[in-house]
């Protein structure tokens, strides 16, 4: 069960003991091993540790504190001696993160726009990259103040694939539907794919070509190397939208003849000139707001191709070709994509993400990727408009979507559901693998609420958010993506919430502003202790505990209680636990088990058993039952219930990871 609240503010010994206690849910061997690690050399030197987030096995994934100093030198800043200088810090972190220094391969040192230095490590196991594994050390004035990552060295990792390269390529090609001739390019690479507490051996197959309608294909297909099947597929062509339109019959070779270069005069083609100007505006936006010099922060040439194909209704950033491309649209549903600033900023932001956190372009990481692109599109429009917010600031693609219809847009950040397709709330029915452009509505709305304030536009939550302004919101999300999600290609919404909260703190924002970051995520259903949508919770608790549908009067009664919290997370957590406890102890439920009467001498044992059978739909092991009984004796029933109904295992019952 997730017990984050038990660890906040503990010192090292308390932290490690707490982690060991939580891992006591049936794994005595692991607990004994970790108990020995408390005294590992170097750990005692860490001070003021605060665990910000844990994984499903209660291993820290983001920790703040005093981790020691890094010797300053020109060689270290050049990245030449970092292995020596940082190795003692990595060794001290091993028992905390269950990460082996021998598996950590230095990738890059990044200096951000406020002068902090970040050291990024990728995890390699048995010589293979672990996608989703890594560790990042954050430092200020040569002192390491935070560490995040998930480079777990204690996970089983199969070595010998059950599938050959030829079979993997055949599966990848077969799964790439509606395509013409394909090229699988370089030899597929074996890697490990991290999902929760598992490492899967996979092949990463690059598939390129052209679809039957002429649209370009450039995808990474991840194939299960043990049993076959597709683990994930991600496009290397990040686009503004996701539709297949019109038959393309020419203009598919990038980049094409040069039309205009930096400092050159205007040309006869108005689209070339407009695109040139918007690229400059986007560069200025990033430089002046974030002190970022092009997408790689090293002055890389920004390459763009316009008039892609015939009536091609899309724009995109190709991470393979390292450039943007723009279609002309059909003039009816779509105008020319090169004419919209938010489209250009959207595509360049994909390039920024590729150069930093490199979020995988599928499922929740892909939705975050898309959302950051939409958010920076809004920010750069605001920058262009004299830093004045308007209704159009929060519309995506409004300049080119149905050019004959005034006032509409492709997506609406302030009300994602307005387009009829996008998601707006992260409840337990949300499919984590939803298409990335539709899933982006959730973090898009969080960004809007953080900037502007207010409540969920369709009443999906009661949380009231106090806006901090678009300028500060932009800094928070920019830092989260370019700093706090470094090395975490598979980050989801929960990780983004932590990353933005920490970004606000690192930027020196006030406690009230940091609270606004948390509230913005809670308002869209992303919260550490929230069961999300109140009505869903009440209806599901009736089904779990009483095995029947909620009656109208009971539903109204409980919703009124939850509504009285006005979105306060602590109040909601308390009332949810009390509602669940009340149903467990109700006369209706006691008919199933008389020991659920608080007067029964077996009440506590029965209570724990029913928490497992009602909420997790399974019997507890002896060690699990004993552990939770000990927790119950030290705390109260409300906290125990809250541990179950906020646990990853409970959420996984509803398809939410």
PDB file of N, CA and C in Angstrom, residues 472-530:
ATOM      1  N   UNK A 472       4.591  32.694 -14.539  1.00  0.00           N
ATOM      2  CA  UNK A 472       5.125  31.762 -13.550  1.00  0.00           C
ATOM      3  C   UNK A 472       4.747  30.322 -13.882  1.00  0.00           C
ATOM      4  N   UNK A 473       3.538  30.115 -14.374  1.00  0.00           N
ATOM      5  CA  UNK A 473       3.126  28.764 -14.755  1.00  0.00           C
ATOM      6  C   UNK A 473       4.038  28.215 -15.849  1.00  0.00           C
ATOM      7  N   UNK A 474       4.417  29.075 -16.787  1.00  0.00           N
ATOM      8  CA  UNK A 474       5.313  28.654 -17.864  1.00  0.00           C
ATOM      9  C   UNK A 474       6.662  28.213 -17.313  1.00  0.00           C
ATOM     10  N   UNK A 475       7.197  28.968 -16.357  1.00  0.00           N
ATOM     11  CA  UNK A 475       8.484  28.592 -15.769  1.00  0.00           C
ATOM     12  C   UNK A 475       8.393  27.249 -15.044  1.00  0.00           C
ATOM     13  N   UNK A 476       7.283  27.024 -14.358  1.00  0.00           N
ATOM     14  CA  UNK A 476       7.097  25.771 -13.622  1.00  0.00           C
ATOM     15  C   UNK A 476       7.082  24.578 -14.571  1.00  0.00           C
ATOM     16  N   UNK A 477       6.265  24.647 -15.623  1.00  0.00           N
ATOM     17  CA  UNK A 477       6.146  23.511 -16.535  1.00  0.00           C
ATOM     18  C   UNK A 477       7.412  23.339 -17.375  1.00  0.00           C
ATOM     19  N   UNK A 478       8.026  24.435 -17.759  1.00  0.00           N
ATOM     20  CA  UNK A 478       9.275  24.345 -18.513  1.00  0.00           C
ATOM     21  C   UNK A 478      10.346  23.638 -17.692  1.00  0.00           C
ATOM     22  N   UNK A 479      10.483  24.032 -16.428  1.00  0.00           N
ATOM     23  CA  UNK A 479      11.513  23.422 -15.580  1.00  0.00           C
ATOM     24  C   UNK A 479      11.201  21.949 -15.311  1.00  0.00           C
ATOM     25  N   UNK A 480       9.930  21.639 -15.124  1.00  0.00           N
ATOM     26  CA  UNK A 480       9.553  20.245 -14.883  1.00  0.00           C
ATOM     27  C   UNK A 480       9.990  19.355 -16.039  1.00  0.00           C
ATOM     28  N   UNK A 481       9.717  19.807 -17.260  1.00  0.00           N
ATOM     29  CA  UNK A 481      10.019  18.992 -18.433  1.00  0.00           C
ATOM     30  C   UNK A 481      11.517  18.948 -18.728  1.00  0.00           C
ATOM     31  N   UNK A 482      12.201  20.063 -18.567  1.00  0.00           N
ATOM     32  CA  UNK A 482      13.607  20.125 -18.962  1.00  0.00           C
ATOM     33  C   UNK A 482      14.577  19.776 -17.841  1.00  0.00           C
ATOM     34  N   UNK A 483      14.088  19.701 -16.589  1.00  0.00           N
ATOM     35  CA  UNK A 483      14.967  19.411 -15.453  1.00  0.00           C
ATOM     36  C   UNK A 483      14.467  18.216 -14.643  1.00  0.00           C
ATOM     37  N   UNK A 484      13.271  18.314 -14.095  1.00  0.00           N
ATOM     38  CA  UNK A 484      12.827  17.311 -13.124  1.00  0.00           C
ATOM     39  C   UNK A 484      12.303  16.025 -13.738  1.00  0.00           C
ATOM     40  N   UNK A 485      12.148  15.989 -15.051  1.00  0.00           N
ATOM     41  CA  UNK A 485      11.796  14.734 -15.717  1.00  0.00           C
ATOM     42  C   UNK A 485      12.937  14.226 -16.591  1.00  0.00           C
ATOM     43  N   UNK A 486      14.113  14.783 -16.430  1.00  0.00           N
ATOM     44  CA  UNK A 486      15.276  14.265 -17.137  1.00  0.00           C
ATOM     45  C   UNK A 486      15.464  12.789 -16.794  1.00  0.00           C
ATOM     46  N   UNK A 487      15.783  11.987 -17.800  1.00  0.00           N
ATOM     47  CA  UNK A 487      16.051  10.579 -17.559  1.00  0.00           C
ATOM     48  C   UNK A 487      14.838   9.731 -17.277  1.00  0.00           C
ATOM     49  N   UNK A 488      13.637  10.286 -17.419  1.00  0.00           N
ATOM     50  CA  UNK A 488      12.414   9.542 -17.089  1.00  0.00           C
ATOM     51  C   UNK A 488      11.493   9.525 -18.303  1.00  0.00           C
ATOM     52  N   UNK A 489      11.883   8.799 -19.336  1.00  0.00           N
ATOM     53  CA  UNK A 489      11.154   8.806 -20.608  1.00  0.00           C
ATOM     54  C   UNK A 489       9.727   8.284 -20.484  1.00  0.00           C
ATOM     55  N   UNK A 490       9.457   7.481 -19.457  1.00  0.00           N
ATOM     56  CA  UNK A 490       8.142   6.872 -19.320  1.00  0.00           C
ATOM     57  C   UNK A 490       7.305   7.556 -18.246  1.00  0.00           C
ATOM     58  N   UNK A 491       7.617   8.809 -17.922  1.00  0.00           N
ATOM     59  CA  UNK A 491       6.887   9.542 -16.880  1.00  0.00           C
ATOM     60  C   UNK A 491       5.422   9.726 -17.251  1.00  0.00           C
ATOM     61  N   UNK A 492       4.560   9.583 -16.252  1.00  0.00           N
ATOM     62  CA  UNK A 492       3.140   9.810 -16.432  1.00  0.00           C
ATOM     63  C   UNK A 492       2.677  11.053 -15.700  1.00  0.00           C
ATOM     64  N   UNK A 493       1.349  11.197 -15.550  1.00  0.00           N
ATOM     65  CA  UNK A 493       0.790  12.400 -14.932  1.00  0.00           C
ATOM     66  C   UNK A 493       1.212  12.544 -13.474  1.00  0.00           C
ATOM     67  N   UNK A 494       1.268  11.437 -12.738  1.00  0.00           N
ATOM     68  CA  UNK A 494       1.658  11.514 -11.327  1.00  0.00           C
ATOM     69  C   UNK A 494       3.085  12.040 -11.192  1.00  0.00           C
ATOM     70  N   UNK A 495       3.992  11.558 -12.059  1.00  0.00           N
ATOM     71  CA  UNK A 495       5.366  12.051 -12.020  1.00  0.00           C
ATOM     72  C   UNK A 495       5.433  13.518 -12.427  1.00  0.00           C
ATOM     73  N   UNK A 496       4.580  13.920 -13.363  1.00  0.00           N
ATOM     74  CA  UNK A 496       4.558  15.327 -13.775  1.00  0.00           C
ATOM     75  C   UNK A 496       4.093  16.222 -12.636  1.00  0.00           C
ATOM     76  N   UNK A 497       3.142  15.745 -11.852  1.00  0.00           N
ATOM     77  CA  UNK A 497       2.680  16.518 -10.695  1.00  0.00           C
ATOM     78  C   UNK A 497       3.838  16.765  -9.728  1.00  0.00           C
ATOM     79  N   UNK A 498       4.575  15.715  -9.400  1.00  0.00           N
ATOM     80  CA  UNK A 498       5.729  15.851  -8.508  1.00  0.00           C
ATOM     81  C   UNK A 498       6.764  16.790  -9.125  1.00  0.00           C
ATOM     82  N   UNK A 499       7.026  16.615 -10.424  1.00  0.00           N
ATOM     83  CA  UNK A 499       8.046  17.425 -11.098  1.00  0.00           C
ATOM     84  C   UNK A 499       7.692  18.910 -11.085  1.00  0.00           C
ATOM     85  N   UNK A 500       6.410  19.245 -11.274  1.00  0.00           N
ATOM     86  CA  UNK A 500       6.013  20.655 -11.273  1.00  0.00           C
ATOM     87  C   UNK A 500       6.013  21.233  -9.865  1.00  0.00           C
ATOM     88  N   UNK A 501       5.583  20.445  -8.889  1.00  0.00           N
ATOM     89  CA  UNK A 501       5.629  20.912  -7.496  1.00  0.00           C
ATOM     90  C   UNK A 501       7.064  21.236  -7.095  1.00  0.00           C
ATOM     91  N   UNK A 502       7.986  20.337  -7.425  1.00  0.00           N
ATOM     92  CA  UNK A 502       9.384  20.569  -7.080  1.00  0.00           C
ATOM     93  C   UNK A 502       9.964  21.732  -7.880  1.00  0.00           C
ATOM     94  N   UNK A 503       9.529  21.890  -9.119  1.00  0.00           N
ATOM     95  CA  UNK A 503       9.997  23.016  -9.923  1.00  0.00           C
ATOM     96  C   UNK A 503       9.620  24.340  -9.269  1.00  0.00           C
ATOM     97  N   UNK A 504       8.384  24.443  -8.797  1.00  0.00           N
ATOM     98  CA  UNK A 504       7.941  25.675  -8.142  1.00  0.00           C
ATOM     99  C   UNK A 504       8.776  25.962  -6.901  1.00  0.00           C
ATOM    100  N   UNK A 505       9.082  24.909  -6.139  1.00  0.00           N
ATOM    101  CA  UNK A 505       9.908  25.089  -4.941  1.00  0.00           C
ATOM    102  C   UNK A 505      11.328  25.498  -5.322  1.00  0.00           C
ATOM    103  N   UNK A 506      11.898  24.864  -6.342  1.00  0.00           N
ATOM    104  CA  UNK A 506      13.260  25.173  -6.762  1.00  0.00           C
ATOM    105  C   UNK A 506      13.372  26.590  -7.313  1.00  0.00           C
ATOM    106  N   UNK A 507      12.298  27.087  -7.882  1.00  0.00           N
ATOM    107  CA  UNK A 507      12.288  28.447  -8.423  1.00  0.00           C
ATOM    108  C   UNK A 507      12.104  29.511  -7.343  1.00  0.00           C
ATOM    109  N   UNK A 508      11.883  29.060  -6.113  1.00  0.00           N
ATOM    110  CA  UNK A 508      11.724  29.997  -5.005  1.00  0.00           C
ATOM    111  C   UNK A 508      10.344  30.583  -4.878  1.00  0.00           C
ATOM    112  N   UNK A 509       9.340  29.924  -5.439  1.00  0.00           N
ATOM    113  CA  UNK A 509       7.975  30.416  -5.342  1.00  0.00           C
ATOM    114  C   UNK A 509       7.446  30.248  -3.924  1.00  0.00           C
ATOM    115  N   UNK A 510       6.427  31.015  -3.595  1.00  0.00           N
ATOM    116  CA  UNK A 510       5.881  31.002  -2.237  1.00  0.00           C
ATOM    117  C   UNK A 510       5.133  29.698  -1.960  1.00  0.00           C
ATOM    118  N   UNK A 511       4.870  29.452  -0.684  1.00  0.00           N
ATOM    119  CA  UNK A 511       4.120  28.256  -0.297  1.00  0.00           C
ATOM    120  C   UNK A 511       2.737  28.257  -0.941  1.00  0.00           C
ATOM    121  N   UNK A 512       2.131  29.429  -1.029  1.00  0.00           N
ATOM    122  CA  UNK A 512       0.805  29.523  -1.641  1.00  0.00           C
ATOM    123  C   UNK A 512       0.865  29.184  -3.128  1.00  0.00           C
ATOM    124  N   UNK A 513       1.928  29.604  -3.806  1.00  0.00           N
ATOM    125  CA  UNK A 513       2.060  29.305  -5.236  1.00  0.00           C
ATOM    126  C   UNK A 513       2.339  27.827  -5.464  1.00  0.00           C
ATOM    127  N   UNK A 514       3.144  27.227  -4.594  1.00  0.00           N
ATOM    128  CA  UNK A 514       3.386  25.779  -4.687  1.00  0.00           C
ATOM    129  C   UNK A 514       2.087  25.027  -4.456  1.00  0.00           C
ATOM    130  N   UNK A 515       1.290  25.504  -3.496  1.00  0.00           N
ATOM    131  CA  UNK A 515      -0.012  24.878  -3.237  1.00  0.00           C
ATOM    132  C   UNK A 515      -0.923  24.985  -4.457  1.00  0.00           C
ATOM    133  N   UNK A 516      -0.791  26.056  -5.215  1.00  0.00           N
ATOM    134  CA  UNK A 516      -1.593  26.198  -6.437  1.00  0.00           C
ATOM    135  C   UNK A 516      -1.222  25.148  -7.475  1.00  0.00           C
ATOM    136  N   UNK A 517       0.070  24.801  -7.540  1.00  0.00           N
ATOM    137  CA  UNK A 517       0.500  23.737  -8.460  1.00  0.00           C
ATOM    138  C   UNK A 517      -0.197  22.435  -8.090  1.00  0.00           C
ATOM    139  N   UNK A 518      -0.167  22.104  -6.806  1.00  0.00           N
ATOM    140  CA  UNK A 518      -0.832  20.883  -6.337  1.00  0.00           C
ATOM    141  C   UNK A 518      -2.321  20.929  -6.629  1.00  0.00           C
ATOM    142  N   UNK A 519      -2.939  22.071  -6.352  1.00  0.00           N
ATOM    143  CA  UNK A 519      -4.386  22.209  -6.564  1.00  0.00           C
ATOM    144  C   UNK A 519      -4.750  22.057  -8.036  1.00  0.00           C
ATOM    145  N   UNK A 520      -3.916  22.575  -8.930  1.00  0.00           N
ATOM    146  CA  UNK A 520      -4.211  22.477 -10.364  1.00  0.00           C
ATOM    147  C   UNK A 520      -4.263  21.026 -10.812  1.00  0.00           C
ATOM    148  N   UNK A 521      -3.330  20.212 -10.312  1.00  0.00           N
ATOM    149  CA  UNK A 521      -3.350  18.786 -10.655  1.00  0.00           C
ATOM    150  C   UNK A 521      -4.516  18.078  -9.988  1.00  0.00           C
ATOM    151  N   UNK A 522      -4.786  18.417  -8.715  1.00  0.00           N
ATOM    152  CA  UNK A 522      -5.920  17.794  -8.028  1.00  0.00           C
ATOM    153  C   UNK A 522      -7.231  18.105  -8.745  1.00  0.00           C
ATOM    154  N   UNK A 523      -7.337  19.297  -9.308  1.00  0.00           N
ATOM    155  CA  UNK A 523      -8.568  19.701  -9.975  1.00  0.00           C
ATOM    156  C   UNK A 523      -8.864  18.838 -11.198  1.00  0.00           C
ATOM    157  N   UNK A 524      -7.817  18.252 -11.803  1.00  0.00           N
ATOM    158  CA  UNK A 524      -8.025  17.378 -12.962  1.00  0.00           C
ATOM    159  C   UNK A 524      -7.869  15.911 -12.587  1.00  0.00           C
ATOM    160  N   UNK A 525      -7.899  15.616 -11.281  1.00  0.00           N
ATOM    161  CA  UNK A 525      -7.919  14.232 -10.823  1.00  0.00           C
ATOM    162  C   UNK A 525      -6.581  13.606 -10.572  1.00  0.00           C
ATOM    163  N   UNK A 526      -5.493  14.369 -10.650  1.00  0.00           N
ATOM    164  CA  UNK A 526      -4.163  13.820 -10.403  1.00  0.00           C
ATOM    165  C   UNK A 526      -3.736  14.263  -9.014  1.00  0.00           C
ATOM    166  N   UNK A 527      -3.822  13.372  -8.049  1.00  0.00           N
ATOM    167  CA  UNK A 527      -3.504  13.733  -6.676  1.00  0.00           C
ATOM    168  C   UNK A 527      -3.040  12.535  -5.892  1.00  0.00           C
ATOM    169  N   UNK A 528      -2.083  12.738  -4.993  1.00  0.00           N
ATOM    170  CA  UNK A 528      -1.487  11.622  -4.258  1.00  0.00           C
ATOM    171  C   UNK A 528      -2.495  10.909  -3.381  1.00  0.00           C
ATOM    172  N   UNK A 529      -3.432  11.641  -2.793  1.00  0.00           N
ATOM    173  CA  UNK A 529      -4.359  11.025  -1.853  1.00  0.00           C
ATOM    174  C   UNK A 529      -5.806  11.124  -2.310  1.00  0.00           C
ATOM    175  N   UNK A 530      -6.012  11.409  -3.573  1.00  0.00           N
ATOM    176  CA  UNK A 530      -7.381  11.576  -4.056  1.00  0.00           C
ATOM    177  C   UNK A 530      -7.865  10.323  -4.747  1.00  0.00           C
TER     178      UNK A 530
END
